[in-house]
CSV table of C-alpha atoms and ligand atoms in Angstrom, one decimal:
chain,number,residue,atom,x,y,z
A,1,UNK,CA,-8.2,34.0,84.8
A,2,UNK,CA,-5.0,32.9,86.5
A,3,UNK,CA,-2.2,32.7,84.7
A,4,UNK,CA,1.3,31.8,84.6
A,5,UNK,CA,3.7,33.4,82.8
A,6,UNK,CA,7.2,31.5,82.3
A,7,UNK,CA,10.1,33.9,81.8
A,8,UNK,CA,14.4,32.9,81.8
A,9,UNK,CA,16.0,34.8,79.2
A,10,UNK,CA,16.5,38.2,78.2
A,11,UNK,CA,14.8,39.4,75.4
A,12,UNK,CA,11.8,37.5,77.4
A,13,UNK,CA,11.9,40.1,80.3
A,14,UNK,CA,11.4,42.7,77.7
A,15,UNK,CA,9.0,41.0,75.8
A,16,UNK,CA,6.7,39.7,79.0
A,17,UNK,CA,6.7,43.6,80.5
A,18,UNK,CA,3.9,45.1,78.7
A,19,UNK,CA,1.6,41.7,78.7
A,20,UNK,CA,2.5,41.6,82.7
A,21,UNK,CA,1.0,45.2,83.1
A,22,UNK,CA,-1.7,44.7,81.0
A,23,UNK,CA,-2.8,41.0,82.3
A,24,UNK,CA,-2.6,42.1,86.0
A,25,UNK,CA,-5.3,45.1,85.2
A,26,UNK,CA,-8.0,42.5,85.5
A,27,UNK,CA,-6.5,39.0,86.1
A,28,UNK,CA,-4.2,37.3,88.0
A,29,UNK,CA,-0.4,35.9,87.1
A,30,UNK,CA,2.1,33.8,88.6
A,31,UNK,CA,5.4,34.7,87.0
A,32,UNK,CA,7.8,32.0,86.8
A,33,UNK,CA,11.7,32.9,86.1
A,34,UNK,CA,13.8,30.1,85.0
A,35,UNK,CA,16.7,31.4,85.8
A,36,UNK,CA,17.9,30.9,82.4
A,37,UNK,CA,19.8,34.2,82.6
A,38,UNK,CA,21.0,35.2,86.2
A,39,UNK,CA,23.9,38.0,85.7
A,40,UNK,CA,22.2,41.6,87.1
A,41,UNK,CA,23.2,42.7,84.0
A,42,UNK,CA,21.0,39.8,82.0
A,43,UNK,CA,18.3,39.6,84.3
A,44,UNK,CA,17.6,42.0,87.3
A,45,UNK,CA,18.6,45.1,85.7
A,46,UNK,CA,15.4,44.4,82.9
A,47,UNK,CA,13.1,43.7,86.1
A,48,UNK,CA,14.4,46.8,87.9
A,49,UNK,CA,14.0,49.4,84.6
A,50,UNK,CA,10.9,48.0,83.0
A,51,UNK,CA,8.9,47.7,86.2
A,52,UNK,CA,8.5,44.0,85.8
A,53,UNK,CA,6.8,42.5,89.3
A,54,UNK,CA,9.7,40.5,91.1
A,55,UNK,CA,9.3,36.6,89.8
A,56,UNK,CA,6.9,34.8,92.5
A,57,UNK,CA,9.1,32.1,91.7
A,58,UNK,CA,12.7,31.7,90.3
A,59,UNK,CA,13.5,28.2,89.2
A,60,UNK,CA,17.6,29.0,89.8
A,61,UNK,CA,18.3,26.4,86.2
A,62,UNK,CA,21.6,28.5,85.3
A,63,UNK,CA,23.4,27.5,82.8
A,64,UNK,CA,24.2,24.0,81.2
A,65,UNK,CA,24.1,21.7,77.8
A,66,UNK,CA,20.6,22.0,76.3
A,67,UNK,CA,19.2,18.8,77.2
A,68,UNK,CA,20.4,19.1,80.8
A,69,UNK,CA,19.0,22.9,80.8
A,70,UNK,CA,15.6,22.0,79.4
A,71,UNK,CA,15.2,18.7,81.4
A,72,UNK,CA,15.8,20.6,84.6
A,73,UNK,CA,13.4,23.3,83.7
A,74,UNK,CA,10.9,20.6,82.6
A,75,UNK,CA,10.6,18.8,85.9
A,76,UNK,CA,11.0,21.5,87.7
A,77,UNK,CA,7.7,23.3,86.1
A,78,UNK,CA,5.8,20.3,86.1
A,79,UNK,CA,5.6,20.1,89.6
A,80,UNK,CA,5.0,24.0,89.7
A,81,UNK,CA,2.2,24.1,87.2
A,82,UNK,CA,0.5,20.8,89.3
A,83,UNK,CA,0.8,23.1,92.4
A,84,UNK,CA,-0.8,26.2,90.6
A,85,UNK,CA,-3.4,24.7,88.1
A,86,UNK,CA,-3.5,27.8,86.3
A,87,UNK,CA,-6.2,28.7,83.1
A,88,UNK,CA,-3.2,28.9,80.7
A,89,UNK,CA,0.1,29.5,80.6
A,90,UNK,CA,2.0,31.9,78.5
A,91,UNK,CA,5.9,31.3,76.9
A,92,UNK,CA,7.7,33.9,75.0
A,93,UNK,CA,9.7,33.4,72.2
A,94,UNK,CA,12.4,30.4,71.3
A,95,UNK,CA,14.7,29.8,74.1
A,96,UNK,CA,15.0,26.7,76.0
A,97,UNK,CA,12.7,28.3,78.9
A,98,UNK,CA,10.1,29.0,75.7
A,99,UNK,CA,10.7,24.8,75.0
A,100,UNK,CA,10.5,23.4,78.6
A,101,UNK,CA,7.5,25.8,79.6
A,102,UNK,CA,5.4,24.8,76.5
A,103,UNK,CA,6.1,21.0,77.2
A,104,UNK,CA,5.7,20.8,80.5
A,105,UNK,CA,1.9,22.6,80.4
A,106,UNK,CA,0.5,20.7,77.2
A,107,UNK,CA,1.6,17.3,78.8
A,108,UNK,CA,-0.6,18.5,81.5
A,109,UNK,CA,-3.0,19.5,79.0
A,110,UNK,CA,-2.9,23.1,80.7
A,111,UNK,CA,-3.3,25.8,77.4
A,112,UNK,CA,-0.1,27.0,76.0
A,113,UNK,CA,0.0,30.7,74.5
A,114,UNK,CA,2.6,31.3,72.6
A,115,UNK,CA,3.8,34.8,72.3
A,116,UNK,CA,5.9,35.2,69.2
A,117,UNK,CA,4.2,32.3,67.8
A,118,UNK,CA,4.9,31.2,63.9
A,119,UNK,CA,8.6,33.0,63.7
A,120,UNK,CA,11.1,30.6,61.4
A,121,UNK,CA,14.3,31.2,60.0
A,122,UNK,CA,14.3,27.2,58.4
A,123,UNK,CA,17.4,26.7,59.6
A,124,UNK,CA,16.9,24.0,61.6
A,125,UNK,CA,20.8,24.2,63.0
A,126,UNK,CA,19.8,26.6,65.1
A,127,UNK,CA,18.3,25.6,68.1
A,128,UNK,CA,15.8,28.1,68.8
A,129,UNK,CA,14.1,27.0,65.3
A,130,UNK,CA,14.2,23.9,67.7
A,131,UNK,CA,12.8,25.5,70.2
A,132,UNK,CA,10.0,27.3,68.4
A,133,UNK,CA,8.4,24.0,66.0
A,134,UNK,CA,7.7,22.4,68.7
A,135,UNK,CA,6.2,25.0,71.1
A,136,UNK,CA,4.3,26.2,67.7
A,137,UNK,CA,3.1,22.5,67.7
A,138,UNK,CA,1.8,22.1,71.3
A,139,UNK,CA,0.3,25.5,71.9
A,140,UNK,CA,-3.4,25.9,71.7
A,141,UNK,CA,-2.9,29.7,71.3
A,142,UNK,CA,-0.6,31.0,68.7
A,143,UNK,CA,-0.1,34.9,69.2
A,144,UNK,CA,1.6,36.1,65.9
A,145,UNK,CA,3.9,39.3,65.7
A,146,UNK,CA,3.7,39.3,61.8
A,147,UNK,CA,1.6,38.7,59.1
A,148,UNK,CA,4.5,36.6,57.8
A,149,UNK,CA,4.8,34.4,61.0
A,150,UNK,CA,0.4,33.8,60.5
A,151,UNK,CA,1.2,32.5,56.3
A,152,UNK,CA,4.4,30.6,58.3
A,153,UNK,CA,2.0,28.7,60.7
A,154,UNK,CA,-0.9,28.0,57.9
A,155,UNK,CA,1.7,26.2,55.7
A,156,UNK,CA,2.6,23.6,58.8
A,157,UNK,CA,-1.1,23.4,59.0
A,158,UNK,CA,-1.8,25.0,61.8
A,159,UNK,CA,-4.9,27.4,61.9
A,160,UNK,CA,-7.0,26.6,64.8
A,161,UNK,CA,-5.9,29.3,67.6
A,162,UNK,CA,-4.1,31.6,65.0
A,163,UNK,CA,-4.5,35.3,66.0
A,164,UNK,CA,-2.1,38.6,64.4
A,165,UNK,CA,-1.6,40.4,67.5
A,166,UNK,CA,1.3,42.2,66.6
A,167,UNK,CA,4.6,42.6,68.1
A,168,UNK,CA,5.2,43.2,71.9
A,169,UNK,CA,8.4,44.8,71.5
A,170,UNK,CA,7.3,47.6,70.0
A,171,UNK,CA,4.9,48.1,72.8
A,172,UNK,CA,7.8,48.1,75.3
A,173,UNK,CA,9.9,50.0,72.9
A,174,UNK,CA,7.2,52.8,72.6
A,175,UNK,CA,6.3,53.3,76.8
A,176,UNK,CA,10.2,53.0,77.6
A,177,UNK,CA,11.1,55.6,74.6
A,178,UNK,CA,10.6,58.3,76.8
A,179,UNK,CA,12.7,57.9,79.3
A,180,UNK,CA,15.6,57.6,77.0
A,181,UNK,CA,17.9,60.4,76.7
A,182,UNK,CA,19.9,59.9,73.6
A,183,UNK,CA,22.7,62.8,74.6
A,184,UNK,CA,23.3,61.6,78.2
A,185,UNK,CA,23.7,58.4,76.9
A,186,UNK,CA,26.6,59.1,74.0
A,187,UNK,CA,28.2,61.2,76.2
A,188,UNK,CA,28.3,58.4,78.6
A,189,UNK,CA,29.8,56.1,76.2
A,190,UNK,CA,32.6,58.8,74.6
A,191,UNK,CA,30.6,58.6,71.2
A,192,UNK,CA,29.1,61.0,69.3
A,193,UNK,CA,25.9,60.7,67.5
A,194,UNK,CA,25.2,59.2,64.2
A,195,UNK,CA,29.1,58.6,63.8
A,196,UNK,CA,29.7,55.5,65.6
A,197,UNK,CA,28.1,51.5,65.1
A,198,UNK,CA,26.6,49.7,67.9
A,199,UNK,CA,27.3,45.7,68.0
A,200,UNK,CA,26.0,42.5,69.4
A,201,UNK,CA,27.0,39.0,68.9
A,202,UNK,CA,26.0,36.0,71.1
A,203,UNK,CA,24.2,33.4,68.9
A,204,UNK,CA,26.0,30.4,69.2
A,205,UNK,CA,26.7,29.7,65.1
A,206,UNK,CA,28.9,32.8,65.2
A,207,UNK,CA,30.1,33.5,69.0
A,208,UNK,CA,31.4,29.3,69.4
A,209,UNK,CA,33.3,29.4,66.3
A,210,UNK,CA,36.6,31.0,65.8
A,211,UNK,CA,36.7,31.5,62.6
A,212,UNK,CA,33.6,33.5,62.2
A,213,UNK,CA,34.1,35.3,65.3
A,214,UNK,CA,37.4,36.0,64.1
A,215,UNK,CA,35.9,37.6,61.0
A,216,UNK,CA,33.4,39.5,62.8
A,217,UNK,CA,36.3,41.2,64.7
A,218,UNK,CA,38.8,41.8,61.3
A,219,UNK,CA,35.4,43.1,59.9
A,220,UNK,CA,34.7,45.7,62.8
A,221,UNK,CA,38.7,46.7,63.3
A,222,UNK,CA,38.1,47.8,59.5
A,223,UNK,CA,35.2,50.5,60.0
A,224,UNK,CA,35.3,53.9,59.3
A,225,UNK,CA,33.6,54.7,62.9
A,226,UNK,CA,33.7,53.0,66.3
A,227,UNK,CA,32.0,50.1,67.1
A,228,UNK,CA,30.3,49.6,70.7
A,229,UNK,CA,30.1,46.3,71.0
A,230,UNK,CA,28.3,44.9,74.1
A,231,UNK,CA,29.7,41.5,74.8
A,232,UNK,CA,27.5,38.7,76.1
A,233,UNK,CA,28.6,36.8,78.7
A,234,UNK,CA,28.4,33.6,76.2
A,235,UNK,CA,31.3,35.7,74.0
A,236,UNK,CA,33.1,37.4,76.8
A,237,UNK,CA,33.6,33.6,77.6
A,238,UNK,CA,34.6,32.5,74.2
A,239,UNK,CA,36.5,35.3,73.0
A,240,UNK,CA,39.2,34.0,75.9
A,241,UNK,CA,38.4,30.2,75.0
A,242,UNK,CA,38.9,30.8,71.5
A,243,UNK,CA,42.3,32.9,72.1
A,244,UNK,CA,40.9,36.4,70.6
A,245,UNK,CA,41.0,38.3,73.6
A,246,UNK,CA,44.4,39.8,72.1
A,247,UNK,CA,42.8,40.3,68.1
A,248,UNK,CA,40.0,42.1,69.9
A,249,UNK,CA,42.6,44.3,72.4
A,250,UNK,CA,44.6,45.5,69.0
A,251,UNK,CA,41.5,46.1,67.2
A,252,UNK,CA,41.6,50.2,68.3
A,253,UNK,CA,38.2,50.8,66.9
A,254,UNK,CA,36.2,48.1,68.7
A,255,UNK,CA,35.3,49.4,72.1
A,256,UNK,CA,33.7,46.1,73.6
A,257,UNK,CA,31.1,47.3,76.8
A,258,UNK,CA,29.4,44.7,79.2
A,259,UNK,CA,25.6,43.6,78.3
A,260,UNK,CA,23.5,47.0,78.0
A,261,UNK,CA,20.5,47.6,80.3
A,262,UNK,CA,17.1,48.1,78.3
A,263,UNK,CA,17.2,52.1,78.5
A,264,UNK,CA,21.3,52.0,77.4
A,265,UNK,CA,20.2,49.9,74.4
A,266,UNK,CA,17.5,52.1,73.2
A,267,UNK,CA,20.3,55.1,73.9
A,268,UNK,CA,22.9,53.8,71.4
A,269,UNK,CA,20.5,52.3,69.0
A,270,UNK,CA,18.8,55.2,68.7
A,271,UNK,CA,21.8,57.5,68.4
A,272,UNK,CA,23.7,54.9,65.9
A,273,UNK,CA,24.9,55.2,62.5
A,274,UNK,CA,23.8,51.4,62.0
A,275,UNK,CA,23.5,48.4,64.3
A,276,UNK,CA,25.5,45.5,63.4
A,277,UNK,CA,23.8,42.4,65.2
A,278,UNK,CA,22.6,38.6,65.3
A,279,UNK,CA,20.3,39.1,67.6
A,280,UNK,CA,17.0,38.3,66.3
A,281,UNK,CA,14.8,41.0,68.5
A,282,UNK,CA,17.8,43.6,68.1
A,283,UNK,CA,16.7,43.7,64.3
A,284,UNK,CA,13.3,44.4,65.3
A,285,UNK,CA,14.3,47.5,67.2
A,286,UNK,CA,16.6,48.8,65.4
A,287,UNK,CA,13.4,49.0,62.6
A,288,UNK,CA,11.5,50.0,65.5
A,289,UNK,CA,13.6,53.1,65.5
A,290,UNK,CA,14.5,53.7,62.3
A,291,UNK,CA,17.5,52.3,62.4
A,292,UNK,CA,19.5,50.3,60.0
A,293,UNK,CA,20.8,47.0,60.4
A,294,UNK,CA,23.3,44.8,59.1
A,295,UNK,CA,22.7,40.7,60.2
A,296,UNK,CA,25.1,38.5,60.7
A,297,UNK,CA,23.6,35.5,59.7
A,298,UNK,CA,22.1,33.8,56.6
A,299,UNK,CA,18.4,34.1,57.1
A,300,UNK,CA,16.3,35.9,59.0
A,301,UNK,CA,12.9,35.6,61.0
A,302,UNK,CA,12.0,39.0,60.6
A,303,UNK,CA,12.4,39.1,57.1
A,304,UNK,CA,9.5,42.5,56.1
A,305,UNK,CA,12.9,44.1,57.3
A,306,UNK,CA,15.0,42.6,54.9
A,307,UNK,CA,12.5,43.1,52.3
A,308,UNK,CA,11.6,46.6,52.9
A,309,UNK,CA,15.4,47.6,52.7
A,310,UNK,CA,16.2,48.4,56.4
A,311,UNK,CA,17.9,45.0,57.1
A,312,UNK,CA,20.9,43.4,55.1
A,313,UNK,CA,22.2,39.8,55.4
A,314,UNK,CA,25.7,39.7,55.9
A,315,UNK,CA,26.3,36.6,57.1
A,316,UNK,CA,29.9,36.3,59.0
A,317,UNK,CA,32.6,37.2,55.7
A,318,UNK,CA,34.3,39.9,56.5
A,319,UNK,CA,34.8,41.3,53.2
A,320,UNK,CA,30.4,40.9,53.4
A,321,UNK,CA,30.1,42.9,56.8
A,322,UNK,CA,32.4,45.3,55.6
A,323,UNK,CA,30.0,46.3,52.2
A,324,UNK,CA,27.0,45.7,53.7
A,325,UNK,CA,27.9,48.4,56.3
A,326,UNK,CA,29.3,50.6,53.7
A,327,UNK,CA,26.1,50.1,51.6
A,328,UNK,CA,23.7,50.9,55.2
A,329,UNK,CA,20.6,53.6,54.2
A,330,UNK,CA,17.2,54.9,55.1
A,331,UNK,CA,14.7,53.8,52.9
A,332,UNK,CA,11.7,56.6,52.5
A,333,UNK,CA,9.4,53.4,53.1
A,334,UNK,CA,9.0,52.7,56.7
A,335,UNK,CA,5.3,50.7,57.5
A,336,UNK,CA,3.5,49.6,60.3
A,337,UNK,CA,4.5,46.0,60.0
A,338,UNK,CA,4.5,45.3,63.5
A,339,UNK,CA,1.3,46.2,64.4
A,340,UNK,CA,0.5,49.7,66.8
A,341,UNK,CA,2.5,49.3,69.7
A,342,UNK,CA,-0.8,47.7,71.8
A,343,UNK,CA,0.4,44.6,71.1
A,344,UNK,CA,-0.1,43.3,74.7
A,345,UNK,CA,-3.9,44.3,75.1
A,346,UNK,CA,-4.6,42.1,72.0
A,347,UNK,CA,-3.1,39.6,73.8
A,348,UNK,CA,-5.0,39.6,76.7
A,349,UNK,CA,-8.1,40.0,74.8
A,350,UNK,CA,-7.5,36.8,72.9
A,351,UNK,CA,-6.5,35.1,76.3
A,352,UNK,CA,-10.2,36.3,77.9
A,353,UNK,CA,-11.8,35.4,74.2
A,354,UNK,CA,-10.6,31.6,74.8
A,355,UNK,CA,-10.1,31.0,78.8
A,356,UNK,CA,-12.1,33.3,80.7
A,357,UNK,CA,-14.6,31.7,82.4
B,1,UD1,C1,19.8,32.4,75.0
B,1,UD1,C2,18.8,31.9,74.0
B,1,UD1,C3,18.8,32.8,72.8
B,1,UD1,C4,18.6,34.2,73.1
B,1,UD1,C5,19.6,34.6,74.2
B,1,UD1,C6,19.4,36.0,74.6
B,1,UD1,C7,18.5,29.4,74.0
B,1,UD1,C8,18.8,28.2,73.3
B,1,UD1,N1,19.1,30.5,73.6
B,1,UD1,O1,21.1,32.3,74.5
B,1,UD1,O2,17.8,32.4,71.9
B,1,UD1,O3,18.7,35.0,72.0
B,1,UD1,O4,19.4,33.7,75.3
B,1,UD1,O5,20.5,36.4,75.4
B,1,UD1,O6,17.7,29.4,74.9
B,1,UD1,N2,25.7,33.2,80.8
B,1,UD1,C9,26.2,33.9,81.9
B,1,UD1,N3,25.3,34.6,82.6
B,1,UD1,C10,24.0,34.6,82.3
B,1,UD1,C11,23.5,33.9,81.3
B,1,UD1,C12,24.4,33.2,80.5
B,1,UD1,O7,27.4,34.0,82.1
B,1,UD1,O8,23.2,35.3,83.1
B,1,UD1,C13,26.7,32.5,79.9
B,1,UD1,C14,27.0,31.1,80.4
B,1,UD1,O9,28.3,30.8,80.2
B,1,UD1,C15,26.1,30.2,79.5
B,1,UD1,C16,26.2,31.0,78.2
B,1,UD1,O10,26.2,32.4,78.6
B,1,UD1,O11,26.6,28.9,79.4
B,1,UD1,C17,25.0,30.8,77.3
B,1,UD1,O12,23.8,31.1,78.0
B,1,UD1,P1,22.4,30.4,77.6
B,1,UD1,O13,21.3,30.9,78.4
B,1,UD1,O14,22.6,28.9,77.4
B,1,UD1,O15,22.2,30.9,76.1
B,1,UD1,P2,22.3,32.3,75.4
B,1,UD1,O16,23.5,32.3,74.6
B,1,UD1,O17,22.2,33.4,76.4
């Protein structure tokens, strides 16, 4: 088969790295960077530690207002996929590179796989919910991470091309866990294990809004261990904007970092108290490694965390964070929900199953 692979954003790198390895064992791929995320520390540094083959080509879209972002992409892959008239083409996930790379193949009636397929929080606000309906509704194959997301897609109707492969991160999560070392990496941070919170924040509900990213802040300042917060460049942007670059200085607990590398992630996250996050994959991990997590947000894709105990919704109240991260635990139940870790050899099975000549 030749396929083409469209990546942009971050959590895509990571997701795309096992499927990469295990598609080039016996096929061949074009890999297509948007250019979605460009920052070393949002893009090359994921390429460099997860062995990801450099892009064979890199669109350069940067950053922009959705429509502008999308449509650029859009026209800009059309012509691409024309060029390379590939079997299928794969999109991960629910950004706008997931949107413009699923449109631009099934107007060309190229095959669409969607990795990450059948994910909803039904919040349509959020853009990526956006993003992932309508991929979902173009793609001919829908490659599920959960049971939940499968029972998601039947209820929109969709059945043909359904297939529970499991979840990709864990297969990245389980080859890079390795080369972590969990004491070089607190000590590189001036934390010591188990008695500090790690922190994310970039969706754009909370990171936009001052009032809720105020809260976030008063709600971290109030801890009863540090918080290393790694600041996307979306918030590091805002948090000036938005006039709380001083709220965050004062706030003597808070230590915010740059975005992490992949292997600094797994570091903290593994040697965390709790991770405190609105990042949808960072939930994932965090159950990954056994690991709770507090959500800021309303709802949840990824909601067998929630409901086996590991995951609480917080939203962005302070006083909410606050008990929810007083209230963090273990549960003794701890599943398999997201499949073996081999997620990316059922994918390429499926892919052969339905395109291989
Ligand atoms: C995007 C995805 C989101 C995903 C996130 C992971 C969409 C709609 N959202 O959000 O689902 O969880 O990626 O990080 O696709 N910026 C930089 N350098 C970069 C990239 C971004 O400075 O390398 C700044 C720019 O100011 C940009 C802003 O971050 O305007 C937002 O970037 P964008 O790619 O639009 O969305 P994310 O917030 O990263």
């Amino acid at each position: 088969m030749k396929v083409v692979s469209i990546v942009g954003a971050r959590p895509q790198f990571v997701k795309a790295a096992p499927v990469c390895r295990a598609l080039r064992e016996r096929h061949t791929e074009v890999l297509v960077h948007s250019g979605q995320h460009y920052d070393y520390e949002m893009s090359d540094v994921f390429f460099e530690q997860l062995g990801i083959p450099a892009p064979d080509y890199n669109l350069a879209v940067g950053s922009g207002g959705h429509g502008r972002q999308t449509g650029e992409m859009l026209g800009m892959l059309e012509e691409l996929l024309v060029e390379l008239a590939p079997d299928c083409v794969i999109v991960y996930g629910d950004t706008n590179t997931t949107l413009a790379g699923g449109l631009a193949a099934a107007k060309l009636t190229i095959p669409v796989a969607h990795v990450e397929a059948g994910l909803r929080s039904y919040n349509r606000t959020m853009p990526e919910e956006i993003n992932r309906v309508v991929v979902d509704h173009v793609s001919d194959l829908l490659l599920c991470p959960t049971r939940a997301a499968v029972a998601n897609l039947l209820a929109e109707g969709i059945t043909d091309g359904v297939e529970l492969v499991g979840d990709v991160m864990l297969d990245t999560a389980r080859f890079f866990a390795e080369n972590v070392d969990i004491a070089a990496t607190v000590q590189e941070f001036g934390v010591e294990e188990g008695r500090f919170y790690l922190a994310t924040v970039h969706r754009a509900s909370t990171s936009d809004n001052r009032e809720r990213l105020a809260s976030v802040i008063s709600a971290f300042s109030t801890l009863d261990h540090p918080v290393i917060w790694a600041i996307h460049p979306r918030t590091a942007k805002n948090l000036e904007s938005l006039g709380l670059g001083d709220m965050l200085k004062r706030a003597e607990n808070i230590r915010p970092v740059p975005p992490l590398s992949y292997i600094q992630t797994v570091g903290l996250l593994r040697a965390a108290r709790g991770l405190i996050t609105d990042s949808g994959g960072m939930q994932k991990e965090a159950y990954f490694f056994g690991v709770p997590c507090v959500t800021l947000r309303e709802e949840t894709e990824w909601i067998e965390t929630v409901e086996l105990g590991w995951n609480s919704l917080a939203g962005t109240d302070e006083s909410r964070i606050a008990q929810a991260v007083a209230e963090l635990s273990r549960p003794d139940m701890h599943p398999d929900v997201y499949g073996d870790g081999r997620a990316a050899e059922a994918i390429v099975a499926s892919l052969e199953k339905r395109y291989a000549h």
